Amino acid sequence: MLSRVFGFGRRPFESLSEQEILALAISSEEDDGRIYRAYADGLAESFPQSAKVFEEMAEEEDGHRDSLIELHRKRFGERIPLIRREHVKGYYERKPDWLVRPLGIEHVRQQAEAMERQAYLFYVEAAKRTSDASTRKLLDDLAVAEQGHETLAQRLEQKHVPGAVKDEEAAAEQRQFILTYVQPGLAGLMDGSVSTLAPIFAAAFATHDTFQTFLVGLAASIGAGISMGFTEVASDDGKLSGRGSPVKRGITTGVMTALGGLGHALPYLIPYFWTATIIAAVVVFFELWAIAFVQNRYMQTPFWRAAFQVVLGGALVFAAGVLIGNA
């Protein structure tokens, strides 16, 4: 790990021979081709047209690799030295985020652009630091090739992903984000914020003991978070509904449920009852309006209708807690 951070055991780029530079270029083209194919595999199910873009980009990388191998064969023979980007100090690295599923279409496009830009800039800077004419020409040629990849990506995107298809993919990605994260998170926030109102405020007015009230709120919030999280995971595996990973939905629901309850439980760490209660009530007010905003922003619910439903429901539960606590 330290060797990767500080560059121990890595070769300075300036120490590489022309053969080693050529071998490094070959291995880099091979890696990038694999990355593009992994992108294509990750996008194929949800974004088939964009997947075709990365399939063709991978084929282009294969063509560059073959040309580099042929050049190596002519100049240095059949045996290509084993040298990869992680062996060279200061050489750009690729983060393994192409292994993440599902892949976000815009994120992948940005990563592909960054990959080509990194390679281009590296070759340009490397050429500036090279005095040998043949090595400099090699690096300049590689820089031109990498710069051409960005134009290629744009052409392929125009071919496979015209405006209408791109809009459809953006809408599909937004819809998936809502189904996987926004809906479960909103359900958790509503449950955590509203369902814990009664026990927390009932305990507060029944005991007037802020710390005991905090413990009740903590237990109610964490318990509700665990319960809601497991319920979400067990309720739908996402395969038929298209709602995405049940684990992601469960974690989102559980965390937001716990946060919804903790928001008005934490003020009871303050030892003064009325101060803590007033702050908790203010927190509840903002929680309920935040829920109404999310419903309006992502679920297309008219704001005032969402506000009326959430605030009215929260007010009734809050009143029930206060009445029970004062009984």
Coordinates of C-alpha atoms in Angstrom, one line a residue:
M1 CA 0.0 0.0 0.0
L2 CA 2.8 2.5 0.9
S3 CA 4.6 1.6 -2.2
R4 CA 1.6 2.7 -4.2
V5 CA 1.2 6.0 -2.3
F6 CA 4.8 7.0 -2.2
G7 CA 6.0 5.4 -5.4
F8 CA 8.4 2.9 -3.7
G9 CA 9.5 0.2 -6.1
R10 CA 8.3 2.1 -9.2
R11 CA 10.3 3.1 -12.2
P12 CA 10.6 6.8 -13.1
F13 CA 9.3 7.4 -16.5
E14 CA 12.5 9.0 -17.6
S15 CA 14.3 5.7 -17.0
L16 CA 12.3 3.7 -19.5
S17 CA 13.8 2.7 -22.7
E18 CA 11.9 3.1 -26.0
Q19 CA 11.0 -0.6 -25.9
E20 CA 9.6 -0.3 -22.4
I21 CA 7.6 2.8 -23.4
L22 CA 6.2 0.9 -26.3
A23 CA 5.4 -2.0 -24.0
L24 CA 3.7 0.4 -21.5
A25 CA 1.6 1.8 -24.3
I26 CA 0.5 -1.7 -25.4
S27 CA -0.5 -2.7 -21.9
S28 CA -2.4 0.6 -21.4
E29 CA -4.3 0.1 -24.6
E30 CA -5.2 -3.5 -23.6
D31 CA -6.5 -2.3 -20.2
D32 CA -8.5 0.5 -21.7
G33 CA -10.1 -1.9 -24.1
R34 CA -11.1 -4.1 -21.2
I35 CA -12.5 -1.2 -19.3
Y36 CA -14.7 -0.1 -22.3
R37 CA -16.0 -3.6 -22.7
A38 CA -16.8 -3.7 -19.0
Y39 CA -18.7 -0.4 -19.4
A40 CA -20.6 -1.9 -22.3
D41 CA -21.5 -4.9 -20.2
G42 CA -22.7 -2.8 -17.3
L43 CA -24.8 -0.6 -19.6
A44 CA -26.2 -3.2 -21.9
E45 CA -29.4 -4.0 -20.0
S46 CA -30.5 -0.5 -19.3
F47 CA -28.8 1.5 -22.0
P48 CA -28.2 -0.7 -25.0
Q49 CA -27.5 2.1 -27.5
S50 CA -24.8 3.6 -25.2
A51 CA -23.3 0.1 -24.7
K52 CA -22.7 0.0 -28.5
V53 CA -20.6 3.1 -28.2
F54 CA -18.3 1.5 -25.7
E55 CA -18.1 -1.7 -27.7
E56 CA -16.8 0.2 -30.7
M57 CA -14.4 2.2 -28.6
A58 CA -13.0 -1.1 -27.3
E59 CA -12.6 -2.3 -30.8
E60 CA -10.7 1.0 -31.6
E61 CA -8.4 0.4 -28.6
D62 CA -7.8 -3.2 -29.9
G63 CA -6.7 -1.7 -33.3
H64 CA -4.3 0.7 -31.6
R65 CA -2.9 -2.2 -29.5
D66 CA -2.4 -4.3 -32.7
S67 CA -0.6 -1.5 -34.4
L68 CA 1.7 -1.0 -31.4
I69 CA 2.4 -4.7 -31.2
E70 CA 3.3 -4.8 -34.9
L71 CA 5.6 -1.8 -34.4
H72 CA 7.3 -3.6 -31.4
R73 CA 7.7 -6.7 -33.5
K74 CA 9.5 -4.8 -36.2
R75 CA 11.8 -2.9 -33.9
F76 CA 12.4 -5.2 -30.9
G77 CA 11.2 -8.6 -31.8
E78 CA 8.4 -10.9 -30.4
R79 CA 9.0 -10.6 -26.7
I80 CA 7.2 -7.7 -25.1
P81 CA 8.5 -6.7 -21.7
L82 CA 5.9 -6.9 -18.9
I83 CA 5.4 -3.3 -17.7
R84 CA 2.1 -1.8 -16.7
R85 CA 1.0 1.6 -15.6
E86 CA 1.3 0.7 -11.9
H87 CA 5.0 -0.1 -12.4
V88 CA 5.8 3.5 -13.4
K89 CA 6.0 6.5 -11.1
G90 CA 3.7 9.3 -12.0
Y91 CA 1.8 7.4 -14.7
Y92 CA -2.0 7.8 -14.6
E93 CA -4.1 5.1 -13.0
R94 CA -7.6 3.8 -13.6
K95 CA -10.0 3.6 -10.7
P96 CA -11.8 0.2 -10.6
D97 CA -15.3 1.9 -10.6
W98 CA -16.2 0.1 -13.8
L99 CA -16.9 -2.9 -11.6
V100 CA -19.8 -1.1 -9.9
R101 CA -23.3 -2.1 -10.9
P102 CA -25.5 -0.5 -12.0
L103 CA -23.4 2.0 -13.9
G104 CA -24.7 5.6 -14.2
I105 CA -24.7 6.6 -17.9
E106 CA -23.4 10.2 -17.3
H107 CA -20.8 9.0 -14.9
V108 CA -19.5 6.5 -17.4
R109 CA -19.4 9.1 -20.2
Q110 CA -17.4 11.4 -17.9
Q111 CA -15.0 8.6 -16.9
A112 CA -14.4 7.7 -20.6
E113 CA -13.6 11.4 -21.4
A114 CA -11.3 11.6 -18.4
M115 CA -9.5 8.4 -19.5
E116 CA -8.7 9.8 -23.0
R117 CA -7.8 13.2 -21.6
Q118 CA -5.4 11.6 -19.0
A119 CA -3.7 9.5 -21.6
Y120 CA -3.4 12.4 -24.1
L121 CA -1.9 14.8 -21.4
F122 CA 0.5 12.2 -20.1
Y123 CA 1.9 11.5 -23.6
V124 CA 2.2 15.2 -24.4
E125 CA 4.1 15.9 -21.1
A126 CA 6.2 12.8 -21.6
A127 CA 7.2 14.0 -25.0
K128 CA 8.3 17.4 -23.6
R129 CA 10.7 15.6 -21.2
T130 CA 12.3 13.4 -23.8
S131 CA 15.3 14.5 -25.8
D132 CA 15.7 11.4 -28.0
A133 CA 14.1 12.1 -31.4
S134 CA 12.6 8.7 -32.0
T135 CA 11.1 8.4 -28.5
R136 CA 9.7 11.9 -28.8
K137 CA 8.1 11.0 -32.1
L138 CA 6.6 7.9 -30.6
L139 CA 5.1 9.8 -27.7
D140 CA 3.7 12.5 -30.0
D141 CA 2.1 9.8 -32.1
L142 CA 0.5 8.3 -29.1
A143 CA -0.8 11.7 -27.9
V144 CA -2.4 12.3 -31.3
A145 CA -4.0 8.9 -31.2
E146 CA -5.5 9.5 -27.7
Q147 CA -6.7 12.9 -28.8
G148 CA -8.5 11.3 -31.7
H149 CA -10.3 9.0 -29.3
E150 CA -12.4 11.9 -28.0
T151 CA -13.5 12.8 -31.5
L152 CA -14.3 9.1 -32.1
A153 CA -16.4 8.9 -29.0
Q154 CA -18.4 11.9 -30.1
R155 CA -18.9 10.4 -33.6
L156 CA -20.0 7.1 -32.1
E157 CA -22.4 8.8 -29.7
Q158 CA -24.0 10.7 -32.5
K159 CA -24.3 7.5 -34.5
H160 CA -25.7 5.3 -31.7
V161 CA -27.2 7.8 -29.2
P162 CA -29.0 10.6 -31.1
G163 CA -30.8 13.3 -29.1
A164 CA -34.1 11.4 -28.6
V165 CA -32.3 8.2 -27.4
K166 CA -30.1 10.3 -25.1
D167 CA -33.1 11.9 -23.6
E168 CA -34.8 8.5 -23.1
E169 CA -31.7 7.2 -21.4
A170 CA -31.5 10.2 -19.1
A171 CA -35.2 9.7 -18.2
A172 CA -34.6 6.0 -17.6
E173 CA -31.6 6.8 -15.3
Q174 CA -33.6 9.4 -13.4
R175 CA -36.5 6.9 -13.0
Q176 CA -34.1 4.2 -11.7
F177 CA -32.6 6.7 -9.2
I178 CA -36.1 7.5 -7.9
L179 CA -37.1 3.9 -7.6
T180 CA -33.9 2.7 -5.9
Y181 CA -33.1 5.6 -3.7
V182 CA -35.7 8.4 -3.5
Q183 CA -38.8 6.3 -2.9
P184 CA -37.3 4.1 -0.2
G185 CA -35.5 7.1 1.3
L186 CA -38.7 9.1 1.4
A187 CA -40.7 6.2 2.9
G188 CA -38.0 5.8 5.6
L189 CA -37.9 9.5 6.3
M190 CA -41.7 9.7 6.6
D191 CA -41.9 6.6 8.8
G192 CA -39.0 7.8 11.0
S193 CA -40.2 11.3 11.4
V194 CA -43.9 10.6 11.9
S195 CA -44.0 7.3 13.7
T196 CA -41.6 8.2 16.4
L197 CA -43.3 11.5 17.3
A198 CA -45.9 9.9 19.6
P199 CA -43.5 7.7 21.7
I200 CA -40.9 10.5 22.0
F201 CA -43.2 13.3 23.0
A202 CA -45.3 11.0 25.1
A203 CA -42.2 10.0 27.0
A204 CA -41.1 13.7 27.3
F205 CA -44.4 14.9 28.8
A206 CA -44.9 11.9 30.9
T207 CA -41.5 12.0 32.6
H208 CA -40.1 15.5 32.0
D209 CA -36.8 13.7 32.0
T210 CA -34.8 14.8 28.9
F211 CA -32.2 12.0 29.0
Q212 CA -34.9 9.3 29.5
T213 CA -36.8 10.8 26.6
F214 CA -33.6 10.7 24.5
L215 CA -33.1 7.0 25.2
V216 CA -36.7 6.3 24.2
G217 CA -36.2 8.3 21.0
L218 CA -32.9 6.6 20.3
A219 CA -34.4 3.1 20.8
A220 CA -37.5 4.0 18.7
S221 CA -35.4 5.4 15.9
I222 CA -32.9 2.6 15.6
G223 CA -35.5 0.0 16.0
A224 CA -37.7 1.5 13.3
G225 CA -34.6 1.8 11.0
I226 CA -33.7 -1.8 11.4
S227 CA -37.3 -2.9 11.0
M228 CA -37.9 -0.8 7.9
G229 CA -34.6 -1.8 6.3
F230 CA -35.3 -5.5 6.6
T231 CA -38.9 -5.0 5.5
E232 CA -37.7 -3.2 2.3
V233 CA -35.1 -5.9 1.5
A234 CA -37.6 -8.7 2.0
S235 CA -40.6 -7.1 0.2
D236 CA -39.1 -7.0 -3.3
D237 CA -36.0 -8.4 -4.9
G238 CA -36.3 -5.7 -7.7
K239 CA -36.1 -8.2 -10.6
L240 CA -39.7 -7.9 -11.7
S241 CA -40.5 -4.4 -10.4
G242 CA -37.3 -2.9 -11.7
R243 CA -36.7 -1.1 -8.4
G244 CA -33.0 -2.0 -8.3
S245 CA -30.9 -3.7 -5.6
P246 CA -32.9 -4.7 -2.5
V247 CA -29.8 -4.2 -0.4
K248 CA -29.4 -0.6 -1.6
R249 CA -33.0 0.1 -1.1
G250 CA -33.0 -1.5 2.4
I251 CA -29.9 0.5 3.5
T252 CA -31.4 3.7 2.2
T253 CA -34.8 3.1 3.9
G254 CA -33.2 2.0 7.2
V255 CA -30.8 4.9 7.4
M256 CA -33.4 7.5 6.5
T257 CA -35.9 6.0 9.0
A258 CA -33.3 6.2 11.8
L259 CA -32.3 9.8 10.8
G260 CA -36.0 10.8 10.7
G261 CA -36.5 9.8 14.3
L262 CA -33.1 10.9 15.6
G263 CA -33.7 14.4 14.3
H264 CA -36.2 15.2 17.1
A265 CA -34.7 12.8 19.7
L266 CA -31.2 14.5 19.8
P267 CA -32.5 17.8 21.2
Y268 CA -33.4 15.9 24.4
L269 CA -29.6 15.6 25.1
I270 CA -30.2 19.2 26.3
P271 CA -30.9 19.0 30.1
Y272 CA -33.6 21.7 30.1
F273 CA -37.0 20.2 29.3
W274 CA -38.8 23.1 27.6
T275 CA -35.7 24.2 25.7
A276 CA -35.2 20.7 24.4
T277 CA -38.9 20.3 23.6
I278 CA -39.2 23.6 21.7
I279 CA -36.1 22.7 19.6
A280 CA -37.5 19.2 19.0
A281 CA -40.8 20.7 17.8
V282 CA -38.9 23.1 15.4
V283 CA -36.9 20.2 14.1
V284 CA -40.2 18.3 13.4
F285 CA -41.5 21.3 11.5
F286 CA -38.5 21.3 9.2
E287 CA -38.6 17.5 8.8
L288 CA -42.2 17.6 7.7
W289 CA -41.6 20.4 5.2
A290 CA -38.5 18.6 3.9
I291 CA -40.7 15.5 3.2
A292 CA -43.2 17.7 1.4
F293 CA -40.4 19.2 -0.7
V294 CA -39.0 15.8 -1.7
Q295 CA -42.5 14.6 -2.7
N296 CA -43.0 17.7 -4.8
R297 CA -39.5 17.5 -6.4
Y298 CA -39.2 13.9 -7.2
M299 CA -42.7 12.4 -7.0
Q300 CA -44.4 15.2 -8.8
T301 CA -46.9 15.7 -6.0
P302 CA -48.3 19.2 -5.9
F303 CA -46.4 21.0 -3.1
W304 CA -49.4 22.3 -1.1
R305 CA -51.2 18.9 -1.3
A306 CA -48.0 17.1 -0.1
A307 CA -47.5 19.7 2.6
F308 CA -51.1 19.4 3.8
Q309 CA -51.0 15.6 4.0
V310 CA -47.6 15.4 5.7
V311 CA -48.1 18.3 8.1
L312 CA -51.6 17.2 9.0
G313 CA -50.5 13.7 9.7
G314 CA -47.5 14.8 11.7
A315 CA -49.6 17.2 13.7
L316 CA -52.1 14.5 14.6
V317 CA -49.3 12.1 15.7
F318 CA -47.6 14.9 17.6
A319 CA -50.9 15.8 19.4
A320 CA -51.5 12.1 20.2
G321 CA -48.1 11.9 21.9
V322 CA -48.6 15.0 23.9
L323 CA -52.1 14.0 25.0
I324 CA -50.9 10.5 26.0
G325 CA -47.9 11.9 27.8
N326 CA -50.1 14.3 29.8
A327 CA -52.7 11.6 30.7

